[in-house]
Tab-separated table of N, CA, C and O in Angstrom:
chain	number	residue	atom	x	y	z
A	1	GLN	N	89.171	85.077	83.680
A	1	GLN	CA	89.946	84.328	84.665
A	1	GLN	C	91.032	85.229	85.227
A	1	GLN	O	91.648	86.016	84.506
A	2	VAL	N	91.263	85.123	86.537
A	2	VAL	CA	92.302	85.907	87.179
A	2	VAL	C	93.273	84.958	87.865
A	2	VAL	O	92.956	83.809	88.162
A	3	ARG	N	94.479	85.479	88.071
A	3	ARG	CA	95.499	84.709	88.799
A	3	ARG	C	95.697	85.346	90.154
A	3	ARG	O	95.760	86.584	90.267
A	4	LEU	N	95.796	84.503	91.162
A	4	LEU	CA	95.875	84.974	92.541
A	4	LEU	C	97.141	84.431	93.188
A	4	LEU	O	97.416	83.227	93.091
A	5	VAL	N	97.879	85.303	93.849
A	5	VAL	CA	99.133	84.909	94.489
A	5	VAL	C	99.146	85.406	95.924
A	5	VAL	O	99.173	86.618	96.173
A	6	GLU	N	99.147	84.462	96.858
A	6	GLU	CA	99.120	84.808	98.276
A	6	GLU	C	100.535	84.913	98.851
A	6	GLU	O	101.472	84.276	98.355
A	7	SER	N	100.630	85.677	99.925
A	7	SER	CA	101.876	85.786	100.679
A	7	SER	C	101.543	86.214	102.101
A	7	SER	O	100.402	86.615	102.386
A	8	GLY	N	102.540	86.139	102.976
A	8	GLY	CA	102.372	86.659	104.328
A	8	GLY	C	102.166	85.622	105.404
A	8	GLY	O	102.092	85.962	106.586
A	9	GLY	N	102.075	84.348	105.024
A	9	GLY	CA	101.913	83.323	106.039
A	9	GLY	C	103.186	83.152	106.858
A	9	GLY	O	104.233	83.725	106.547
A	10	GLY	N	103.081	82.359	107.921
A	10	GLY	CA	104.247	82.117	108.756
A	10	GLY	C	103.852	81.409	110.034
A	10	GLY	O	102.724	80.927	110.171
A	11	SER	N	104.801	81.369	110.964
A	11	SER	CA	104.583	80.723	112.252
A	11	SER	C	104.571	81.775	113.353
A	11	SER	O	105.500	82.584	113.433
A	12	VAL	N	103.537	81.734	114.176
A	12	VAL	CA	103.428	82.680	115.285
A	12	VAL	C	102.933	81.941	116.517
A	12	VAL	O	102.385	80.842	116.409
A	13	GLN	N	103.100	82.572	117.646
A	13	GLN	CA	102.548	82.016	118.885
A	13	GLN	C	101.113	82.487	119.060
A	13	GLN	O	100.697	83.512	118.487
A	14	ALA	N	100.378	81.749	119.847
A	14	ALA	CA	98.993	82.126	120.134
A	14	ALA	C	98.951	83.547	120.680
A	14	ALA	O	99.799	83.929	121.489
A	15	GLY	N	97.968	84.288	120.206
A	15	GLY	CA	97.849	85.687	120.579
A	15	GLY	C	98.534	86.626	119.622
A	15	GLY	O	98.346	87.851	119.692
A	16	GLY	N	99.325	86.086	118.718
A	16	GLY	CA	100.047	86.912	117.759
A	16	GLY	C	99.178	87.339	116.593
A	16	GLY	O	97.971	87.077	116.550
A	17	ARG	N	99.812	87.989	115.614
A	17	ARG	CA	99.076	88.502	114.464
A	17	ARG	C	99.877	88.279	113.186
A	17	ARG	O	101.104	88.183	113.205
A	18	LEU	N	99.141	88.175	112.115
A	18	LEU	CA	99.730	88.079	110.783
A	18	LEU	C	98.829	88.842	109.822
A	18	LEU	O	97.622	88.961	110.056
A	19	LYS	N	99.420	89.299	108.716
A	19	LYS	CA	98.637	89.938	107.667
A	19	LYS	C	98.947	89.249	106.359
A	19	LYS	O	100.093	89.272	105.889
A	20	LEU	N	97.947	88.614	105.790
A	20	LEU	CA	98.087	87.934	104.514
A	20	LEU	C	97.753	88.890	103.377
A	20	LEU	O	96.882	89.751	103.515
A	21	SER	N	98.438	88.701	102.271
A	21	SER	CA	98.170	89.485	101.066
A	21	SER	C	97.869	88.553	99.916
A	21	SER	O	98.393	87.438	99.854
A	22	CYS	N	97.057	89.033	99.006
A	22	CYS	CA	96.729	88.271	97.793
A	22	CYS	C	96.743	89.244	96.625
A	22	CYS	O	95.884	90.136	96.536
A	23	GLU	N	97.727	89.084	95.762
A	23	GLU	CA	97.798	89.925	94.562
A	23	GLU	C	96.897	89.332	93.492
A	23	GLU	O	96.949	88.132	93.206
A	24	VAL	N	96.076	90.176	92.917
A	24	VAL	CA	95.118	89.753	91.905
A	24	VAL	C	95.600	90.215	90.544
A	24	VAL	O	95.703	91.419	90.288
A	25	TYR	N	95.889	89.262	89.658
A	25	TYR	CA	96.347	89.577	88.313
A	25	TYR	C	95.207	89.285	87.339
A	25	TYR	O	94.677	88.187	87.301
A	26	GLY	N	94.851	90.307	86.574
A	26	GLY	CA	93.741	90.161	85.656
A	26	GLY	C	92.644	91.153	86.006
A	26	GLY	O	92.706	91.845	87.019
A	27	TYR	N	91.655	91.191	85.152
A	27	TYR	CA	90.603	92.188	85.310
A	27	TYR	C	89.488	91.672	86.212
A	27	TYR	O	88.955	90.578	86.012
A	28	ILE	N	89.166	92.461	87.224
A	28	ILE	CA	87.995	92.169	88.035
A	28	ILE	C	87.112	93.406	88.063
A	28	ILE	O	87.602	94.527	87.957
A	29	ASP	N	85.825	93.200	88.171
A	29	ASP	CA	84.894	94.325	88.179
A	29	ASP	C	83.901	94.166	89.315
A	29	ASP	O	84.067	93.312	90.193
A	30	ARG	N	82.874	94.989	89.291
A	30	ARG	CA	81.926	95.025	90.405
A	30	ARG	C	81.126	93.745	90.529
A	30	ARG	O	80.449	93.530	91.536
A	31	THR	N	81.173	92.893	89.556
A	31	THR	CA	80.420	91.648	89.681
A	31	THR	C	81.129	90.636	90.572
A	31	THR	O	80.555	89.625	90.946
A	32	TYR	N	82.375	90.930	90.910
A	32	TYR	CA	83.173	89.948	91.637
A	32	TYR	C	82.959	90.005	93.149
A	32	TYR	O	82.686	91.056	93.725
A	33	CYS	N	83.116	88.858	93.771
A	33	CYS	CA	83.378	88.800	95.194
A	33	CYS	C	84.724	88.088	95.374
A	33	CYS	O	85.105	87.270	94.551
A	34	LEU	N	85.418	88.455	96.414
A	34	LEU	CA	86.718	87.886	96.753
A	34	LEU	C	86.641	87.313	98.156
A	34	LEU	O	85.849	87.799	98.979
A	35	ALA	N	87.441	86.324	98.423
A	35	ALA	CA	87.333	85.691	99.736
A	35	ALA	C	88.635	85.032	100.131
A	35	ALA	O	89.504	84.750	99.297
A	36	TRP	N	88.752	84.775	101.409
A	36	TRP	CA	89.796	83.946	101.979
A	36	TRP	C	89.159	82.669	102.505
A	36	TRP	O	88.167	82.721	103.236
A	37	PHE	N	89.749	81.557	102.123
A	37	PHE	CA	89.349	80.256	102.632
A	37	PHE	C	90.553	79.637	103.337
A	37	PHE	O	91.695	79.998	103.078
A	38	ARG	N	90.312	78.668	104.175
A	38	ARG	CA	91.403	77.950	104.810
A	38	ARG	C	91.052	76.468	104.886
A	38	ARG	O	89.888	76.092	104.912
A	39	GLN	N	92.104	75.677	104.902
A	39	GLN	CA	91.907	74.238	105.028
A	39	GLN	C	93.036	73.657	105.850
A	39	GLN	O	94.220	73.836	105.519
A	40	ALA	N	92.666	72.981	106.915
A	40	ALA	CA	93.632	72.283	107.753
A	40	ALA	C	93.606	70.805	107.387
A	40	ALA	O	92.603	70.304	106.876
A	41	PRO	N	94.693	70.086	107.636
A	41	PRO	CA	94.741	68.654	107.299
A	41	PRO	C	93.585	67.899	107.950
A	41	PRO	O	93.325	68.059	109.151
A	42	GLY	N	92.897	67.130	107.136
A	42	GLY	CA	91.809	66.319	107.659
A	42	GLY	C	90.509	67.065	107.899
A	42	GLY	O	89.545	66.482	108.383
A	43	LYS	N	90.494	68.351	107.550
A	43	LYS	CA	89.286	69.151	107.752
A	43	LYS	C	88.775	69.687	106.426
A	43	LYS	O	89.516	69.780	105.448
A	44	GLU	N	87.515	70.051	106.414
A	44	GLU	CA	86.924	70.615	105.207
A	44	GLU	C	87.382	72.060	105.015
A	44	GLU	O	87.757	72.747	105.961
A	45	ARG	N	87.333	72.491	103.775
A	45	ARG	CA	87.644	73.873	103.461
A	45	ARG	C	86.614	74.783	104.124
A	45	ARG	O	85.416	74.508	104.091
A	46	GLU	N	87.087	75.865	104.702
A	46	GLU	CA	86.211	76.778	105.447
A	46	GLU	C	86.351	78.192	104.895
A	46	GLU	O	87.472	78.692	104.747
A	47	GLY	N	85.225	78.808	104.601
A	47	GLY	CA	85.235	80.211	104.217
A	47	GLY	C	85.489	81.060	105.441
A	47	GLY	O	84.774	80.939	106.438
A	48	VAL	N	86.490	81.924	105.384
A	48	VAL	CA	86.900	82.705	106.535
A	48	VAL	C	86.362	84.125	106.464
A	48	VAL	O	85.778	84.631	107.420
A	49	ALA	N	86.564	84.769	105.315
A	49	ALA	CA	86.129	86.156	105.154
A	49	ALA	C	85.931	86.428	103.675
A	49	ALA	O	86.634	85.860	102.835
A	50	SER	N	84.993	87.301	103.386
A	50	SER	CA	84.695	87.611	101.989
A	50	SER	C	84.305	89.068	101.845
A	50	SER	O	83.834	89.701	102.808
A	51	ILE	N	84.506	89.599	100.629
A	51	ILE	CA	84.165	90.984	100.353
A	51	ILE	C	83.459	91.049	99.012
A	51	ILE	O	83.877	90.387	98.051
A	52	GLY	N	82.389	91.809	98.951
A	52	GLY	CA	81.591	91.916	97.741
A	52	GLY	C	81.829	93.225	97.031
A	52	GLY	O	81.446	94.280	97.535
A	53	LEU	N	82.450	93.170	95.848
A	53	LEU	CA	82.795	94.391	95.128
A	53	LEU	C	81.555	95.093	94.584
A	53	LEU	O	81.583	96.301	94.329
A	54	GLY	N	80.489	94.351	94.399
A	54	GLY	CA	79.270	94.946	93.892
A	54	GLY	C	78.325	95.403	94.970
A	54	GLY	O	77.219	95.888	94.675
A	55	ALA	N	78.740	95.291	96.198
A	55	ALA	CA	77.897	95.649	97.333
A	55	ALA	C	78.640	96.635	98.229
A	55	ALA	O	78.641	96.481	99.453
A	56	LEU	N	79.289	97.598	97.581
A	56	LEU	CA	80.030	98.626	98.318
A	56	LEU	C	81.060	98.013	99.260
A	56	LEU	O	81.276	98.489	100.360
A	57	ASP	N	81.684	96.955	98.785
A	57	ASP	CA	82.707	96.261	99.573
A	57	ASP	C	82.172	95.767	100.911
A	57	ASP	O	82.872	95.813	101.926
A	58	SER	N	80.940	95.309	100.926
A	58	SER	CA	80.416	94.706	102.147
A	58	SER	C	81.212	93.447	102.466
A	58	SER	O	81.748	92.799	101.567
A	59	THR	N	81.285	93.119	103.735
A	59	THR	CA	82.122	92.004	104.165
A	59	THR	C	81.331	91.030	105.026
A	59	THR	O	80.339	91.389	105.677
A	60	GLY	N	81.794	89.798	105.017
A	60	GLY	CA	81.213	88.767	105.860
A	60	GLY	C	82.307	87.888	106.422
A	60	GLY	O	83.354	87.716	105.783
A	61	TYR	N	82.079	87.340	107.599
A	61	TYR	CA	83.092	86.551	108.292
A	61	TYR	C	82.483	85.284	108.872
A	61	TYR	O	81.324	85.247	109.266
A	62	ALA	N	83.324	84.273	108.967
A	62	ALA	CA	82.936	83.080	109.705
A	62	ALA	C	82.856	83.432	111.183
A	62	ALA	O	83.618	84.267	111.675
A	63	ASN	N	81.954	82.788	111.883
A	63	ASN	CA	81.797	83.068	113.318
A	63	ASN	C	83.094	82.824	114.079
A	63	ASN	O	83.384	83.509	115.062
A	64	SER	N	83.879	81.866	113.611
A	64	SER	CA	85.101	81.494	114.309
A	64	SER	C	86.164	82.586	114.275
A	64	SER	O	87.098	82.560	115.085
A	65	VAL	N	86.040	83.541	113.351
A	65	VAL	CA	87.062	84.587	113.240
A	65	VAL	C	86.505	85.981	113.437
A	65	VAL	O	87.271	86.958	113.459
A	66	LYS	N	85.202	86.093	113.599
A	66	LYS	CA	84.567	87.404	113.718
A	66	LYS	C	85.160	88.160	114.910
A	66	LYS	O	85.282	87.621	116.011
A	67	GLY	N	85.527	89.393	114.672
A	67	GLY	CA	86.119	90.215	115.720
A	67	GLY	C	87.626	90.095	115.802
A	67	GLY	O	88.277	90.897	116.477
A	68	ARG	N	88.200	89.108	115.134
A	68	ARG	CA	89.660	88.920	115.162
A	68	ARG	C	90.298	89.159	113.797
A	68	ARG	O	91.432	89.633	113.720
A	69	PHE	N	89.589	88.809	112.724
A	69	PHE	CA	90.114	88.929	111.373
A	69	PHE	C	89.409	90.071	110.644
A	69	PHE	O	88.219	90.323	110.871
A	70	THR	N	90.151	90.723	109.754
A	70	THR	CA	89.587	91.791	108.939
A	70	THR	C	90.029	91.615	107.494
A	70	THR	O	91.230	91.509	107.222
A	71	ILE	N	89.060	91.579	106.602
A	71	ILE	CA	89.356	91.515	105.176
A	71	ILE	C	89.256	92.922	104.605
A	71	ILE	O	88.382	93.706	104.982
A	72	SER	N	90.176	93.233	103.688
A	72	SER	CA	90.157	94.548	103.058
A	72	SER	C	90.857	94.431	101.709
A	72	SER	O	91.445	93.392	101.388
A	73	ARG	N	90.770	95.481	100.922
A	73	ARG	CA	91.472	95.457	99.642
A	73	ARG	C	91.984	96.830	99.300
A	73	ARG	O	91.427	97.842	99.732
A	74	ASP	N	93.058	96.836	98.525
A	74	ASP	CA	93.622	98.057	97.974
A	74	ASP	C	93.287	98.031	96.492
A	74	ASP	O	93.909	97.289	95.727
A	75	ASN	N	92.308	98.811	96.112
A	75	ASN	CA	91.826	98.767	94.730
A	75	ASN	C	92.905	99.202	93.752
A	75	ASN	O	93.041	98.651	92.665
A	76	ASP	N	93.698	100.196	94.140
A	76	ASP	CA	94.735	100.704	93.237
A	76	ASP	C	95.800	99.651	92.957
A	76	ASP	O	96.335	99.567	91.850
A	77	LYS	N	96.104	98.858	93.964
A	77	LYS	CA	97.155	97.856	93.804
A	77	LYS	C	96.591	96.489	93.503
A	77	LYS	O	97.348	95.521	93.385
A	78	ASN	N	95.270	96.396	93.380
A	78	ASN	CA	94.630	95.106	93.097
A	78	ASN	C	95.101	94.024	94.064
A	78	ASN	O	95.525	92.936	93.646
A	79	THR	N	95.040	94.358	95.328
A	79	THR	CA	95.517	93.438	96.354
A	79	THR	C	94.443	93.244	97.416
A	79	THR	O	93.804	94.206	97.842
A	80	LEU	N	94.276	92.014	97.827
A	80	LEU	CA	93.342	91.652	98.893
A	80	LEU	C	94.154	91.322	100.136
A	80	LEU	O	95.226	90.708	100.031
A	81	PHE	N	93.647	91.721	101.292
A	81	PHE	CA	94.353	91.481	102.541
A	81	PHE	C	93.476	90.710	103.516
A	81	PHE	O	92.252	90.769	103.459
A	82	LEU	N	94.148	90.014	104.436
A	82	LEU	CA	93.461	89.437	105.580
A	82	LEU	C	94.333	89.703	106.801
A	82	LEU	O	95.406	89.115	106.934
A	83	GLU	N	93.870	90.592	107.635
A	83	GLU	CA	94.588	90.899	108.869
A	83	GLU	C	94.044	90.005	109.969
A	83	GLU	O	92.839	89.992	110.224
A	84	MET	N	94.945	89.261	110.594
A	84	MET	CA	94.543	88.276	111.588
A	84	MET	C	95.161	88.630	112.934
A	84	MET	O	96.392	88.687	113.042
A	85	ASN	N	94.334	88.865	113.911
A	85	ASN	CA	94.779	89.206	115.251
A	85	ASN	C	94.348	88.133	116.244
A	85	ASN	O	93.437	87.341	115.963
A	86	ASP	N	95.008	88.139	117.405
A	86	ASP	CA	94.661	87.186	118.468
A	86	ASP	C	94.570	85.769	117.903
A	86	ASP	O	93.573	85.061	118.119
A	87	LEU	N	95.595	85.361	117.198
A	87	LEU	CA	95.575	84.059	116.550
A	87	LEU	C	95.554	82.929	117.575
A	87	LEU	O	96.140	83.030	118.662
A	88	LYS	N	94.877	81.859	117.194
A	88	LYS	CA	94.710	80.690	118.053
A	88	LYS	C	95.251	79.464	117.328
A	88	LYS	O	95.289	79.445	116.090
A	89	PRO	N	95.644	78.429	118.076
A	89	PRO	CA	96.149	77.218	117.409
A	89	PRO	C	95.159	76.656	116.389
A	89	PRO	O	95.579	76.118	115.354
A	90	GLU	N	93.890	76.799	116.631
A	90	GLU	CA	92.891	76.290	115.690
A	90	GLU	C	92.820	77.100	114.397
A	90	GLU	O	92.108	76.716	113.461
A	91	ASP	N	93.527	78.205	114.319
A	91	ASP	CA	93.619	78.964	113.075
A	91	ASP	C	94.682	78.392	112.142
A	91	ASP	O	94.814	78.845	110.991
A	92	THR	N	95.435	77.423	112.628
A	92	THR	CA	96.464	76.798	111.807
A	92	THR	C	95.833	76.133	110.588
A	92	THR	O	94.937	75.301	110.723
A	93	ALA	N	96.297	76.516	109.402
A	93	ALA	CA	95.726	76.003	108.155
A	93	ALA	C	96.488	76.608	106.986
A	93	ALA	O	97.313	77.517	107.162
A	94	ARG	N	96.172	76.112	105.812
A	94	ARG	CA	96.655	76.770	104.592
A	94	ARG	C	95.548	77.714	104.140
A	94	ARG	O	94.386	77.293	104.002
A	95	TYR	N	95.913	78.954	103.911
A	95	TYR	CA	94.946	79.988	103.565
A	95	TYR	C	95.045	80.293	102.072
A	95	TYR	O	96.139	80.540	101.540
A	96	HIS	N	93.886	80.296	101.437
A	96	HIS	CA	93.802	80.551	100.002
A	96	HIS	C	92.892	81.753	99.748
A	96	HIS	O	91.853	81.893	100.417
A	97	CYS	N	93.253	82.581	98.790
A	97	CYS	CA	92.305	83.585	98.345
A	97	CYS	C	91.626	83.064	97.082
A	97	CYS	O	92.165	82.210	96.369
A	98	ALA	N	90.435	83.572	96.843
A	98	ALA	CA	89.635	83.089	95.729
A	98	ALA	C	88.798	84.228	95.167
A	98	ALA	O	88.487	85.193	95.873
A	99	ALA	N	88.429	84.086	93.893
A	99	ALA	CA	87.636	85.107	93.207
A	99	ALA	C	86.474	84.457	92.483
A	99	ALA	O	86.614	83.362	91.917
A	100	ALA	N	85.344	85.139	92.503
A	100	ALA	CA	84.155	84.642	91.812
A	100	ALA	C	83.515	85.772	91.026
A	100	ALA	O	83.272	86.850	91.573
A	101	ARG	N	83.235	85.516	89.760
A	101	ARG	CA	82.546	86.504	88.922
A	101	ARG	C	81.044	86.329	89.054
A	101	ARG	O	80.570	85.260	89.436
A	102	ASN	N	80.320	87.378	88.779
A	102	ASN	CA	78.854	87.338	88.909
A	102	ASN	C	78.431	86.944	90.305
A	102	ASN	O	77.485	86.162	90.491
A	103	CYS	N	79.122	87.462	91.274
A	103	CYS	CA	78.872	87.139	92.675
A	103	CYS	C	78.288	88.340	93.413
A	103	CYS	O	77.385	88.171	94.215
A	104	TRP	N	78.829	89.499	93.176
A	104	TRP	CA	78.369	90.807	93.643
A	104	TRP	C	78.550	91.022	95.144
A	104	TRP	O	79.206	91.941	95.560
A	105	ASP	N	77.957	90.193	95.966
A	105	ASP	CA	78.012	90.392	97.412
A	105	ASP	C	78.919	89.339	98.044
A	105	ASP	O	79.274	88.344	97.408
A	106	TRP	N	79.284	89.544	99.299
A	106	TRP	CA	80.190	88.605	99.944
A	106	TRP	C	79.558	87.222	100.005
A	106	TRP	O	78.340	87.082	100.088
A	107	ASN	N	80.420	86.204	100.001
A	107	ASN	CA	79.930	84.829	99.963
A	107	ASN	C	81.000	83.911	100.527
A	107	ASN	O	82.126	83.898	100.043
A	108	LEU	N	80.671	83.150	101.555
A	108	LEU	CA	81.626	82.236	102.177
A	108	LEU	C	81.471	80.795	101.697
A	108	LEU	O	82.148	79.905	102.197
A	109	ASN	N	80.601	80.611	100.745
A	109	ASN	CA	80.416	79.288	100.157
A	109	ASN	C	81.435	79.107	99.039
A	109	ASN	O	81.511	79.946	98.150
A	110	PRO	N	82.225	78.049	99.018
A	110	PRO	CA	83.252	77.907	97.973
A	110	PRO	C	82.686	77.650	96.584
A	110	PRO	O	83.418	77.822	95.593
A	111	GLY	N	81.423	77.262	96.480
A	111	GLY	CA	80.851	76.886	95.198
A	111	GLY	C	81.035	77.877	94.068
A	111	GLY	O	81.446	77.494	92.972
A	112	PRO	N	80.745	79.163	94.270
A	112	PRO	CA	80.831	80.130	93.165
A	112	PRO	C	82.250	80.481	92.735
A	112	PRO	O	82.443	81.060	91.671
A	113	TYR	N	83.250	80.136	93.530
A	113	TYR	CA	84.610	80.597	93.275
A	113	TYR	C	85.290	79.707	92.235
A	113	TYR	O	85.381	78.483	92.402
A	114	THR	N	85.771	80.352	91.184
A	114	THR	CA	86.389	79.616	90.090
A	114	THR	C	87.890	79.824	90.007
A	114	THR	O	88.582	79.057	89.335
A	115	ASP	N	88.391	80.864	90.639
A	115	ASP	CA	89.825	81.165	90.578
A	115	ASP	C	90.394	81.114	91.997
A	115	ASP	O	89.877	81.790	92.896
A	116	TRP	N	91.474	80.356	92.153
A	116	TRP	CA	92.059	80.115	93.463
A	116	TRP	C	93.567	80.307	93.407
A	116	TRP	O	94.213	79.956	92.401
A	117	GLY	N	94.108	80.808	94.507
A	117	GLY	CA	95.554	80.873	94.632
A	117	GLY	C	96.095	79.576	95.200
A	117	GLY	O	95.341	78.692	95.627
A	118	GLN	N	97.430	79.474	95.230
A	118	GLN	CA	98.080	78.264	95.725
A	118	GLN	C	98.068	78.183	97.246
A	118	GLN	O	98.255	77.104	97.811
A	119	GLY	N	97.894	79.311	97.882
A	119	GLY	CA	97.796	79.302	99.332
A	119	GLY	C	99.076	79.699	100.033
A	119	GLY	O	100.169	79.667	99.453
A	120	THR	N	98.917	80.061	101.295
A	120	THR	CA	100.048	80.385	102.157
A	120	THR	C	99.773	79.767	103.522
A	120	THR	O	98.644	79.809	104.015
A	121	GLN	N	100.809	79.162	104.108
A	121	GLN	CA	100.624	78.389	105.335
A	121	GLN	C	100.699	79.287	106.570
A	121	GLN	O	101.605	80.128	106.697
A	122	VAL	N	99.769	79.063	107.482
A	122	VAL	CA	99.761	79.750	108.770
A	122	VAL	C	99.822	78.691	109.862
A	122	VAL	O	99.014	77.748	109.870
A	123	ILE	N	100.797	78.837	110.754
A	123	ILE	CA	100.951	77.907	111.871
A	123	ILE	C	100.940	78.715	113.164
A	123	ILE	O	101.729	79.648	113.323
A	124	VAL	N	100.037	78.339	114.065
A	124	VAL	CA	99.920	79.031	115.340
A	124	VAL	C	100.201	78.027	116.451
A	124	VAL	O	99.505	77.024	116.581
A	125	SER	N	101.219	78.309	117.230
A	125	SER	CA	101.615	77.396	118.296
A	125	SER	C	101.103	77.916	119.638
A	125	SER	O	101.005	79.122	119.866
A	126	SER	N	100.809	76.974	120.519
A	126	SER	CA	100.253	77.351	121.833
A	126	SER	C	101.359	77.650	122.826
A	126	SER	O	102.529	77.362	122.581
């Protein structure tokens, strides 16, 4: 089990950018995949971006953010990032990072993820 702590959320205007960070406490190995999910009030949880540690850090994105968001990690600092550009009001949500063992490749389905952070709020105004 790992502990995840997100930071970097805030309020921006449409077209702006934010970079979220997720510090990963605990041991993770190549079997893990890591991901960012988001949930807005009244909406279902949505997988935004994921990275597969067992697949040479291959990445996958939701269609709604492809080309605007980038997931990456700093292996030395055990930190996961989500760089968000050209933000839109519909990106407003609470963003959570998550970890799944025995996952290997990127995965935007929340089912395999057993460890979740508390989240960080992102608000995008028009």
